[in-house]
PDB file of C-alpha atoms in Angstrom:
ATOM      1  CA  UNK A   1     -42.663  27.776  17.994  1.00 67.00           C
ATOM      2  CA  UNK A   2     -44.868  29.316  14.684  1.00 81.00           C
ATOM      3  CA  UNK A   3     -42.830  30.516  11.810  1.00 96.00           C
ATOM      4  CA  UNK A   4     -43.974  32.610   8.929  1.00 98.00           C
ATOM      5  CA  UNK A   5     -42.489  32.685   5.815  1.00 98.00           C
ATOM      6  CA  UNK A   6     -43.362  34.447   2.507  1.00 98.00           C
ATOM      7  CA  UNK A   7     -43.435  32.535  -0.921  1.00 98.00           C
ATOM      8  CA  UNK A   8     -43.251  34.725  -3.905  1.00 98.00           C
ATOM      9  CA  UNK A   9     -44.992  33.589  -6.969  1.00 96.00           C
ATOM     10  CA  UNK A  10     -46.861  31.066  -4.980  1.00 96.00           C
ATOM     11  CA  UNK A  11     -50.037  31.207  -6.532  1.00 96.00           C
ATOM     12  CA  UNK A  12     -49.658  28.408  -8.988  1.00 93.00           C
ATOM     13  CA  UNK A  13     -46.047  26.145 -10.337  1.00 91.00           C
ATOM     14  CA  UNK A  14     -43.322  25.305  -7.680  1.00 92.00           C
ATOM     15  CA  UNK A  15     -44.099  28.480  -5.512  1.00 95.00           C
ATOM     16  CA  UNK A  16     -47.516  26.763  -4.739  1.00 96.00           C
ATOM     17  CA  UNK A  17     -46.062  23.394  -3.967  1.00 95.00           C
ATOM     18  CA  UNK A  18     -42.954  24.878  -1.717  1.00 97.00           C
ATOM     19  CA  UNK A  19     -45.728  26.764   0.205  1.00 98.00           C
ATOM     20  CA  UNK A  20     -47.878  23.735   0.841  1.00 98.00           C
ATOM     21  CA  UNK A  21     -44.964  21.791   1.831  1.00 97.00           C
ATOM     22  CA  UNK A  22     -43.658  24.239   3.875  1.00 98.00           C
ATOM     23  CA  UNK A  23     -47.860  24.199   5.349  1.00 98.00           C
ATOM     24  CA  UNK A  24     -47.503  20.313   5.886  1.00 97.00           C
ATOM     25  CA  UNK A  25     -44.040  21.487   8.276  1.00 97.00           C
ATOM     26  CA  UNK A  26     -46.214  23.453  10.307  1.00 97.00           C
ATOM     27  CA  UNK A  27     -45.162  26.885   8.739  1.00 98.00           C
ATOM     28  CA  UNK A  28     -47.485  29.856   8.538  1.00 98.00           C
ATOM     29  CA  UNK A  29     -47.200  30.872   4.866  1.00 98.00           C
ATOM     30  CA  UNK A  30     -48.117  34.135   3.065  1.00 98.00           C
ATOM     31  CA  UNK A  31     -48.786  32.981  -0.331  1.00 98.00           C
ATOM     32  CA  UNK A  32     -47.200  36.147  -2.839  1.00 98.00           C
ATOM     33  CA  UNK A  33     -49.520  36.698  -6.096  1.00 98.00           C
ATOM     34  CA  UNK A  34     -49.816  39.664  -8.419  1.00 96.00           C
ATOM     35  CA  UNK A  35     -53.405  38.741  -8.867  1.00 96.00           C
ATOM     36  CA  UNK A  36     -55.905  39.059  -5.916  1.00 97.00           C
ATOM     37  CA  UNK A  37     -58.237  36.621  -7.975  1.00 97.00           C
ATOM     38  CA  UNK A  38     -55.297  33.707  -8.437  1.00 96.00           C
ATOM     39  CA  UNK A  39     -53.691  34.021  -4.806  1.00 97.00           C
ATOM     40  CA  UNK A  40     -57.198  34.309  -3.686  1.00 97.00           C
ATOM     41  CA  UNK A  41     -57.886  30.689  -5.589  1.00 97.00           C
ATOM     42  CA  UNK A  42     -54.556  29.052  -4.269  1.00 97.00           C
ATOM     43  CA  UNK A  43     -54.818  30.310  -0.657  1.00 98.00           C
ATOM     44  CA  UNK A  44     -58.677  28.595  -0.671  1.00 98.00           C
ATOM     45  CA  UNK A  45     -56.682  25.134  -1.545  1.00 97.00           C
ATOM     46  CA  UNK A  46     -53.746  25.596   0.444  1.00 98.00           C
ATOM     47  CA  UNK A  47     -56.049  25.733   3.728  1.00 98.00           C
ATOM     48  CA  UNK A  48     -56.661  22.285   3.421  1.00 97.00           C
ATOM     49  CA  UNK A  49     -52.474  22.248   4.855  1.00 98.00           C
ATOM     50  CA  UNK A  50     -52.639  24.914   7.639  1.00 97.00           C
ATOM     51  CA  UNK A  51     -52.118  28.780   8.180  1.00 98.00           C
ATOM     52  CA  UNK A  52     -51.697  30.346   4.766  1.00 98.00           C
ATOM     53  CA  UNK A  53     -52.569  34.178   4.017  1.00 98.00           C
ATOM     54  CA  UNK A  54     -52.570  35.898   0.446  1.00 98.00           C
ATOM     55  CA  UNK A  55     -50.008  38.805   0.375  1.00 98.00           C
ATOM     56  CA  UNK A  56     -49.888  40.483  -3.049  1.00 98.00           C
ATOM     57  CA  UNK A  57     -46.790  41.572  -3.954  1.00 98.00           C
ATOM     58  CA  UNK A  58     -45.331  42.589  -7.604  1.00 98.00           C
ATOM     59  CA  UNK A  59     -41.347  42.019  -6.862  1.00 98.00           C
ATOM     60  CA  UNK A  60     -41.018  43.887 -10.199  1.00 97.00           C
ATOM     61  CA  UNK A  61     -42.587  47.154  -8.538  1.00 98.00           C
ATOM     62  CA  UNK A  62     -39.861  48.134  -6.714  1.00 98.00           C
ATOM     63  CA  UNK A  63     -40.717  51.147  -4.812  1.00 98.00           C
ATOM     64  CA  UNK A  64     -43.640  49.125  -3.536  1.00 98.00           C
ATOM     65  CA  UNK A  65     -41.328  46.658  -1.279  1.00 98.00           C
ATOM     66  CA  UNK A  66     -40.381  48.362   1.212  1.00 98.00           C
ATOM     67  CA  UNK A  67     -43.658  49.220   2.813  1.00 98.00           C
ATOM     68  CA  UNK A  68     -44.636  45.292   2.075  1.00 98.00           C
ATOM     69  CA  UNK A  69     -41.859  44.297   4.151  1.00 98.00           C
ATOM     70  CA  UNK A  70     -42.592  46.547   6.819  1.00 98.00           C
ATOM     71  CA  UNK A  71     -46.489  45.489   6.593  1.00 98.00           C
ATOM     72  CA  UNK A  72     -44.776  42.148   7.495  1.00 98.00           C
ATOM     73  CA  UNK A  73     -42.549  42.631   9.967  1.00 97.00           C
ATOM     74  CA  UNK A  74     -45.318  44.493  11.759  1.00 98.00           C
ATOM     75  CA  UNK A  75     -48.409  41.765  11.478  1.00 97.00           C
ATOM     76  CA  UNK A  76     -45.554  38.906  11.506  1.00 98.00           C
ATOM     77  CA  UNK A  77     -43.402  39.063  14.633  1.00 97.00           C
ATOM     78  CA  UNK A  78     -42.378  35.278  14.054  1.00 97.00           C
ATOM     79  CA  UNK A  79     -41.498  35.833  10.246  1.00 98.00           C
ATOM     80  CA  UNK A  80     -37.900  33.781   9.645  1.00 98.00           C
ATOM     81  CA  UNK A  81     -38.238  32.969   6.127  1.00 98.00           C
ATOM     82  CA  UNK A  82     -38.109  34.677   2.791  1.00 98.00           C
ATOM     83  CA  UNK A  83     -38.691  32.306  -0.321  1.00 98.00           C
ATOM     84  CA  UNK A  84     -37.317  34.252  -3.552  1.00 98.00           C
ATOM     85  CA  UNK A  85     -39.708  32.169  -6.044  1.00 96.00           C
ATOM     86  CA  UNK A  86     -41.529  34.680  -8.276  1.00 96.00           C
ATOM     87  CA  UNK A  87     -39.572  35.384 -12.085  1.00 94.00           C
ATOM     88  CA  UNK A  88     -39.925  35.484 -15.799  1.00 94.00           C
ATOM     89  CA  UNK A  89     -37.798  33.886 -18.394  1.00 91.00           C
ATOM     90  CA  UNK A  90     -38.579  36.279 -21.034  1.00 92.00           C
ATOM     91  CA  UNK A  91     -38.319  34.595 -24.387  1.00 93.00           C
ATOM     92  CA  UNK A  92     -36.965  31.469 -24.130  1.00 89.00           C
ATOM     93  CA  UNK A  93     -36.396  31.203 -27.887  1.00 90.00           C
ATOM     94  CA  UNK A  94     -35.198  34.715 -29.288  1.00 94.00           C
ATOM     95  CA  UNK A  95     -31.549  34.833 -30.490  1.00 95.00           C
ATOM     96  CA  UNK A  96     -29.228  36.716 -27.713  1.00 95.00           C
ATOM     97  CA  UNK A  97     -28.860  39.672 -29.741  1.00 97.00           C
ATOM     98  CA  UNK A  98     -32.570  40.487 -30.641  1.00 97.00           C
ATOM     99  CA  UNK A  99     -33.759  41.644 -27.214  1.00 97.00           C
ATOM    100  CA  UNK A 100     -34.410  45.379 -26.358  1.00 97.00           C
ATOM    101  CA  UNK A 101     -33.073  46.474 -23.641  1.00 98.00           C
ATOM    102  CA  UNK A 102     -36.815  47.070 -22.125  1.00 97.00           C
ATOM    103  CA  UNK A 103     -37.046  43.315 -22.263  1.00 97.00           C
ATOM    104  CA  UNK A 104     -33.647  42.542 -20.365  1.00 97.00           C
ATOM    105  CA  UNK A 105     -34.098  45.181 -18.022  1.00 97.00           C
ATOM    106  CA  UNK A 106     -38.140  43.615 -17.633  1.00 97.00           C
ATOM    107  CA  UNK A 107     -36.393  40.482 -16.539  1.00 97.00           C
ATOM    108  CA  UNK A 108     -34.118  41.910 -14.646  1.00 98.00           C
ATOM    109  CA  UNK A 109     -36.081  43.700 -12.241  1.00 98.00           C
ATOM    110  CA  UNK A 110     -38.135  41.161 -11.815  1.00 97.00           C
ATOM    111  CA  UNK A 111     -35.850  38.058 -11.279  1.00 97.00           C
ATOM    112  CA  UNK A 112     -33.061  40.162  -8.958  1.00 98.00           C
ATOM    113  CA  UNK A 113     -33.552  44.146  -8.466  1.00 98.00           C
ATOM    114  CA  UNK A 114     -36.684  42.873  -6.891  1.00 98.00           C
ATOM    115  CA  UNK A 115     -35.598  39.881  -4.788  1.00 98.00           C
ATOM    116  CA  UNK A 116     -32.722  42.291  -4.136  1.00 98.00           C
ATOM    117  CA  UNK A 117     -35.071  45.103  -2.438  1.00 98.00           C
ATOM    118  CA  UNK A 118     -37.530  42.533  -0.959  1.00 98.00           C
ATOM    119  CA  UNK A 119     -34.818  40.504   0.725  1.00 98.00           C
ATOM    120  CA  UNK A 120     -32.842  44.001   2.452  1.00 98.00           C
ATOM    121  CA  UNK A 121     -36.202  44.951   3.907  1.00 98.00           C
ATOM    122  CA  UNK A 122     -36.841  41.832   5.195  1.00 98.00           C
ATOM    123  CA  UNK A 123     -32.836  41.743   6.542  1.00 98.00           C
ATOM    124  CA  UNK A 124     -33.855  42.993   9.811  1.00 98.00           C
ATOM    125  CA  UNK A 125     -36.081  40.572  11.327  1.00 98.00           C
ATOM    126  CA  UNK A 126     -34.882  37.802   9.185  1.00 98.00           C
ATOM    127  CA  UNK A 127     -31.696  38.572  11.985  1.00 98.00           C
ATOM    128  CA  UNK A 128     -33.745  39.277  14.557  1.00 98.00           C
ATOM    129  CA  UNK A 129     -35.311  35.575  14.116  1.00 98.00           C
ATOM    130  CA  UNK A 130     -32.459  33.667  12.911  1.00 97.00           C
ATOM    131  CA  UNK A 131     -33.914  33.412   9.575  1.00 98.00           C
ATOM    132  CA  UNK A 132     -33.489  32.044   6.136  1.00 98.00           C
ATOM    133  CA  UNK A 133     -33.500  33.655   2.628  1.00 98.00           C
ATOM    134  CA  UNK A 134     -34.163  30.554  -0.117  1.00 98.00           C
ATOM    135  CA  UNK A 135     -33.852  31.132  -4.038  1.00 98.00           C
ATOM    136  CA  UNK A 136     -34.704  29.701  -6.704  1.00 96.00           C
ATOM    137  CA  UNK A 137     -32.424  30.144  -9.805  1.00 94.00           C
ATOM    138  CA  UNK A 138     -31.285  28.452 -12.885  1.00 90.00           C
ATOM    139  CA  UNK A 139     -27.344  27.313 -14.145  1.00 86.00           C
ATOM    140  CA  UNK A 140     -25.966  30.225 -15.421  1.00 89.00           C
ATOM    141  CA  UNK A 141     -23.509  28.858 -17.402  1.00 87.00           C
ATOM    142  CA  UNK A 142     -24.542  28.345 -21.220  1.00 87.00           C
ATOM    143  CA  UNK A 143     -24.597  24.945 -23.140  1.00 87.00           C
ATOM    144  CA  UNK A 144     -26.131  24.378 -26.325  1.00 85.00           C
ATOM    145  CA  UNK A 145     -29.069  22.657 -25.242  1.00 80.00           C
ATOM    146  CA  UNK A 146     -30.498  25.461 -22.884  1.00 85.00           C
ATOM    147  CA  UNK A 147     -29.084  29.003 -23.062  1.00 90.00           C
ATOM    148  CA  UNK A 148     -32.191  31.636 -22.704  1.00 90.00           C
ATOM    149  CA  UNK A 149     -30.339  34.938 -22.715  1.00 96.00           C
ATOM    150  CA  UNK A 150     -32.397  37.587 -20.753  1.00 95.00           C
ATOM    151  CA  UNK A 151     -33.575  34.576 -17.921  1.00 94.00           C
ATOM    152  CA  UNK A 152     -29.426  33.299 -17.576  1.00 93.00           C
ATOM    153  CA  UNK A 153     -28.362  37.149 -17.357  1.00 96.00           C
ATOM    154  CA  UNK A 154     -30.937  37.881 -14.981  1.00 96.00           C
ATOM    155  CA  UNK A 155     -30.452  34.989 -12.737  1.00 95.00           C
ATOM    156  CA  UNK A 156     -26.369  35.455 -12.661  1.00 96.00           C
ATOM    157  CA  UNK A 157     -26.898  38.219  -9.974  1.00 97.00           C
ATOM    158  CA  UNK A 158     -29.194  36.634  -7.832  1.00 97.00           C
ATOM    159  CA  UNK A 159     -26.603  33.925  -8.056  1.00 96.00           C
ATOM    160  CA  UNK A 160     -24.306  36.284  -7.128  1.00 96.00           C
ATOM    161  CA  UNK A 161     -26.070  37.745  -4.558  1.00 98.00           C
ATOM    162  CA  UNK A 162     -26.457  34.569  -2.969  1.00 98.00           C
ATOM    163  CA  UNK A 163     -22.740  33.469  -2.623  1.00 96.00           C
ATOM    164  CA  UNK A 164     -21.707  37.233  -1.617  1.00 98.00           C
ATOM    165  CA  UNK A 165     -24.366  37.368   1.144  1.00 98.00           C
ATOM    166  CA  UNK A 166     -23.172  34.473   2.532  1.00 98.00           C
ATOM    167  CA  UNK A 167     -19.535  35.555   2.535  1.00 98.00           C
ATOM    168  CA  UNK A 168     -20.739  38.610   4.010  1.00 98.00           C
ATOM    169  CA  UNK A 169     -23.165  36.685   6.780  1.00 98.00           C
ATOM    170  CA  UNK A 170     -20.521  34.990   8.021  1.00 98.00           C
ATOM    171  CA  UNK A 171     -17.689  37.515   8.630  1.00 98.00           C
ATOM    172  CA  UNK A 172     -20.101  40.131  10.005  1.00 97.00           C
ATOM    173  CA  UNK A 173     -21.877  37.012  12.309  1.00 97.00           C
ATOM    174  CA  UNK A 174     -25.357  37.957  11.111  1.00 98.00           C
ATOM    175  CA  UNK A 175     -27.509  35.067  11.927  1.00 98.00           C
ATOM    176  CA  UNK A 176     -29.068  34.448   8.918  1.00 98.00           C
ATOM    177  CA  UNK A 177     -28.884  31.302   6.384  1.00 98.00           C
ATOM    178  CA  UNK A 178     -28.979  32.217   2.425  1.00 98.00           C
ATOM    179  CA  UNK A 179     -28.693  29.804  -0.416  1.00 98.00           C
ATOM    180  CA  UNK A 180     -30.290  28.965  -3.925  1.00 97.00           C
ATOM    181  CA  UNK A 181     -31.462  25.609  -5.545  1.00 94.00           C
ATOM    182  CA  UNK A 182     -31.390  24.978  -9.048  1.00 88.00           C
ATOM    183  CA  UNK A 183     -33.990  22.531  -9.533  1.00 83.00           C
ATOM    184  CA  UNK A 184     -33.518  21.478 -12.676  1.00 71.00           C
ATOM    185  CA  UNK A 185     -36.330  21.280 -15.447  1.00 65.00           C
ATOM    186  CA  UNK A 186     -39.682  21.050 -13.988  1.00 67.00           C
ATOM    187  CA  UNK A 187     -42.904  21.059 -16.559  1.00 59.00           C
ATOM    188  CA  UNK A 188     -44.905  24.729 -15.490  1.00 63.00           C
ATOM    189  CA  UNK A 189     -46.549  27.157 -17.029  1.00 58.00           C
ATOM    190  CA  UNK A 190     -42.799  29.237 -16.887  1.00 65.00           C
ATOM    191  CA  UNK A 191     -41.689  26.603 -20.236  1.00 54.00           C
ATOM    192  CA  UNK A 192     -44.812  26.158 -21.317  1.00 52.00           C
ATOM    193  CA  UNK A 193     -45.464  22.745 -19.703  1.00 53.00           C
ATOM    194  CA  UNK A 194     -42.414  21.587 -21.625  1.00 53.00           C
ATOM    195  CA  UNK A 195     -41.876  17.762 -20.808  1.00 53.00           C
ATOM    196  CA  UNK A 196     -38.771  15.353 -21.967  1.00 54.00           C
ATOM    197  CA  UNK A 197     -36.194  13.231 -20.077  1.00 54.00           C
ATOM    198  CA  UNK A 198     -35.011  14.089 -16.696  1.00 60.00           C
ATOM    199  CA  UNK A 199     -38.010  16.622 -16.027  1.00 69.00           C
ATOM    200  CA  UNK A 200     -39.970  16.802 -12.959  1.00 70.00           C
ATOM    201  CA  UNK A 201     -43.155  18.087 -11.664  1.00 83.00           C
ATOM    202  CA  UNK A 202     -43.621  20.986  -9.538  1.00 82.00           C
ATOM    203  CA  UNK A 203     -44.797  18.481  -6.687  1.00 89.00           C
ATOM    204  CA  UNK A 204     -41.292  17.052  -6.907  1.00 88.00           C
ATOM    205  CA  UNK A 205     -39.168  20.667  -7.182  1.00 88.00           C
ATOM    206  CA  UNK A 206     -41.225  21.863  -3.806  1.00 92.00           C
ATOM    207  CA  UNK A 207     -40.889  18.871  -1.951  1.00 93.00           C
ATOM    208  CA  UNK A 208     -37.132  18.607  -2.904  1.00 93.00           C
ATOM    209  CA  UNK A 209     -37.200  22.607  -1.888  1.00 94.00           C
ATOM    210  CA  UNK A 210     -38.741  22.567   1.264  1.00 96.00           C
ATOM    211  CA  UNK A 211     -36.727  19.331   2.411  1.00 95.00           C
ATOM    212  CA  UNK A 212     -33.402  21.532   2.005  1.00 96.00           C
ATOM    213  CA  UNK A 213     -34.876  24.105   4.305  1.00 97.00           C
ATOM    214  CA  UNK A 214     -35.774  22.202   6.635  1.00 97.00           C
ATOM    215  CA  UNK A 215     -32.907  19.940   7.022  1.00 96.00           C
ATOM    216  CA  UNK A 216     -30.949  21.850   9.615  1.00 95.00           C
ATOM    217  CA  UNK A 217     -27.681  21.685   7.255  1.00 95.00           C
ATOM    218  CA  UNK A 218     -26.429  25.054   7.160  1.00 95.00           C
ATOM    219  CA  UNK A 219     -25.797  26.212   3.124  1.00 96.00           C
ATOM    220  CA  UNK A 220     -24.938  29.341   3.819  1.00 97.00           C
ATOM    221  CA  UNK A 221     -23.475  31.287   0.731  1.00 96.00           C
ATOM    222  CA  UNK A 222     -24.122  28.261  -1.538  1.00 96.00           C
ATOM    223  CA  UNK A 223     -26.333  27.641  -5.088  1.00 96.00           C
ATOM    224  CA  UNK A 224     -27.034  23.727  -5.206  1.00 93.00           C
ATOM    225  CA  UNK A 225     -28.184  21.657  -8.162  1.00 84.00           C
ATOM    226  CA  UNK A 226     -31.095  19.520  -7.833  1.00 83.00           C
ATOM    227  CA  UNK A 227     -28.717  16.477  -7.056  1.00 80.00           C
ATOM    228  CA  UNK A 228     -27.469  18.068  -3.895  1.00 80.00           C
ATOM    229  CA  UNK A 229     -24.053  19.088  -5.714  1.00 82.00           C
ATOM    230  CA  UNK A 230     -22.834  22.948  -5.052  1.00 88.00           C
ATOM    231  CA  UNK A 231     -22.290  25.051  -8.298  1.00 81.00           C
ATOM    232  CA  UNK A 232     -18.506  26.014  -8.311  1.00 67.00           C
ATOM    233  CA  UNK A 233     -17.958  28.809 -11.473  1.00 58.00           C
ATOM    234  CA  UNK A 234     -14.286  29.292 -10.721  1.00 48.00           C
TER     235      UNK A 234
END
């Protein structure tokens, strides 16, 4: 049986490697880009793996996602998977306190109001298909070595959002599997290529992504580290 799933910022970074892996599993994939002349690029190479589309889609334009979902649900009757990928960090480097509050809500929008939106319009025939909702996020706890204010505070409620969804799933039986992987440092365009110790390349982060979707373990309500290890804040 086909399934569909979209990718959010999957024109270039880890979104482009967790849609070709997710090609390579026989998945039709709807590449998400902001740009119709990057997705454009990225769906050309990703047809060397199978059925990929371009769907633009700005998760940070919020009135915009509901009528993108519906476009979907419409031209997609098989669609069972939702991959939150697309954010910003803002800066990574600015003291806490020297961020307008354009900037944090900037980041916001785009790293959880957005997923947010995207991910209730989608509900329905994620339900209807016994579907999945995958996202990507970041530790959320701060330690010296990597504490970027506006990208940790906008990825807390999409972490959030993930563990109460799941709660939620369960006791209202809604047939739908939600959980988040932090993948750890990975070199993209997102850090500025950064590279050091214990980094990995988006090839890596996509293949490690798509091999937790696929695995037919249900994570339900869970954000896991890169090491397979759940993230317990209590």
């Amino acid at each position: 049986m086909t399934k569909t799933a979209l990718v959010t910022g999957a024109n270039k970074g880890i979104g482009y490697e967790i849609a070709k892996n997710l090609l390579q599993k026989g998945y039709t994939v709807l590449v998400g880009a902001r740009d119709v002349e990057r997705g454009e690029k990225a769906v050309s190479a990703l047809k060397a793996f199978g059925d990929v589309h371009l769907q633009i889609i700005d998760v940070s334009k919020i009135a915009e996602l509901p009528r993108i979902a519906k476009e979907i649900i419409t031209n997609y009757p098989d669609f069972s998977l939702l991959v939150n990928n697309a954010g910003i960090p803002g800066d990574m480097s600015k003291p806490a306190w020297e961020f307008t509050v354009a900037e944090l809500q900037a980041t916001h929008v785009t790293d959880f109001i957005g997923p947010y939106e995207l991910s209730r319009s989608l509900l329905p025939i994620l339900e209807k298909n016994e579907g999945q909702i995958f996202n990507v996020t970041i530790p959320i706890e701060p330690v010296s070595f990597f504490h970027p204010f506006a990208y940790m505070s906008a990825k807390a409620p999409l972490n959030i959002l993930t563990k109460t969804w799941g709660i939620e799933f369960k006791a209202q039986h809604k047939p739908v599997e939600i959980f988040a992987l932090m993948p750890g440092g990975v070199t993209t365009d997102l850090n500025n290529r950064l590279e050091g110790p214990g980094f990995k390349t988006p090839q890596v982060a996509g293949e490690l992504a798509v091999s937790l979707i696929t695995d037919h373990i249900n994570r339900s309500g869970q954000v896991v580290n890169f090491d397979g290890k759940i993230a317990n804040y209590t």
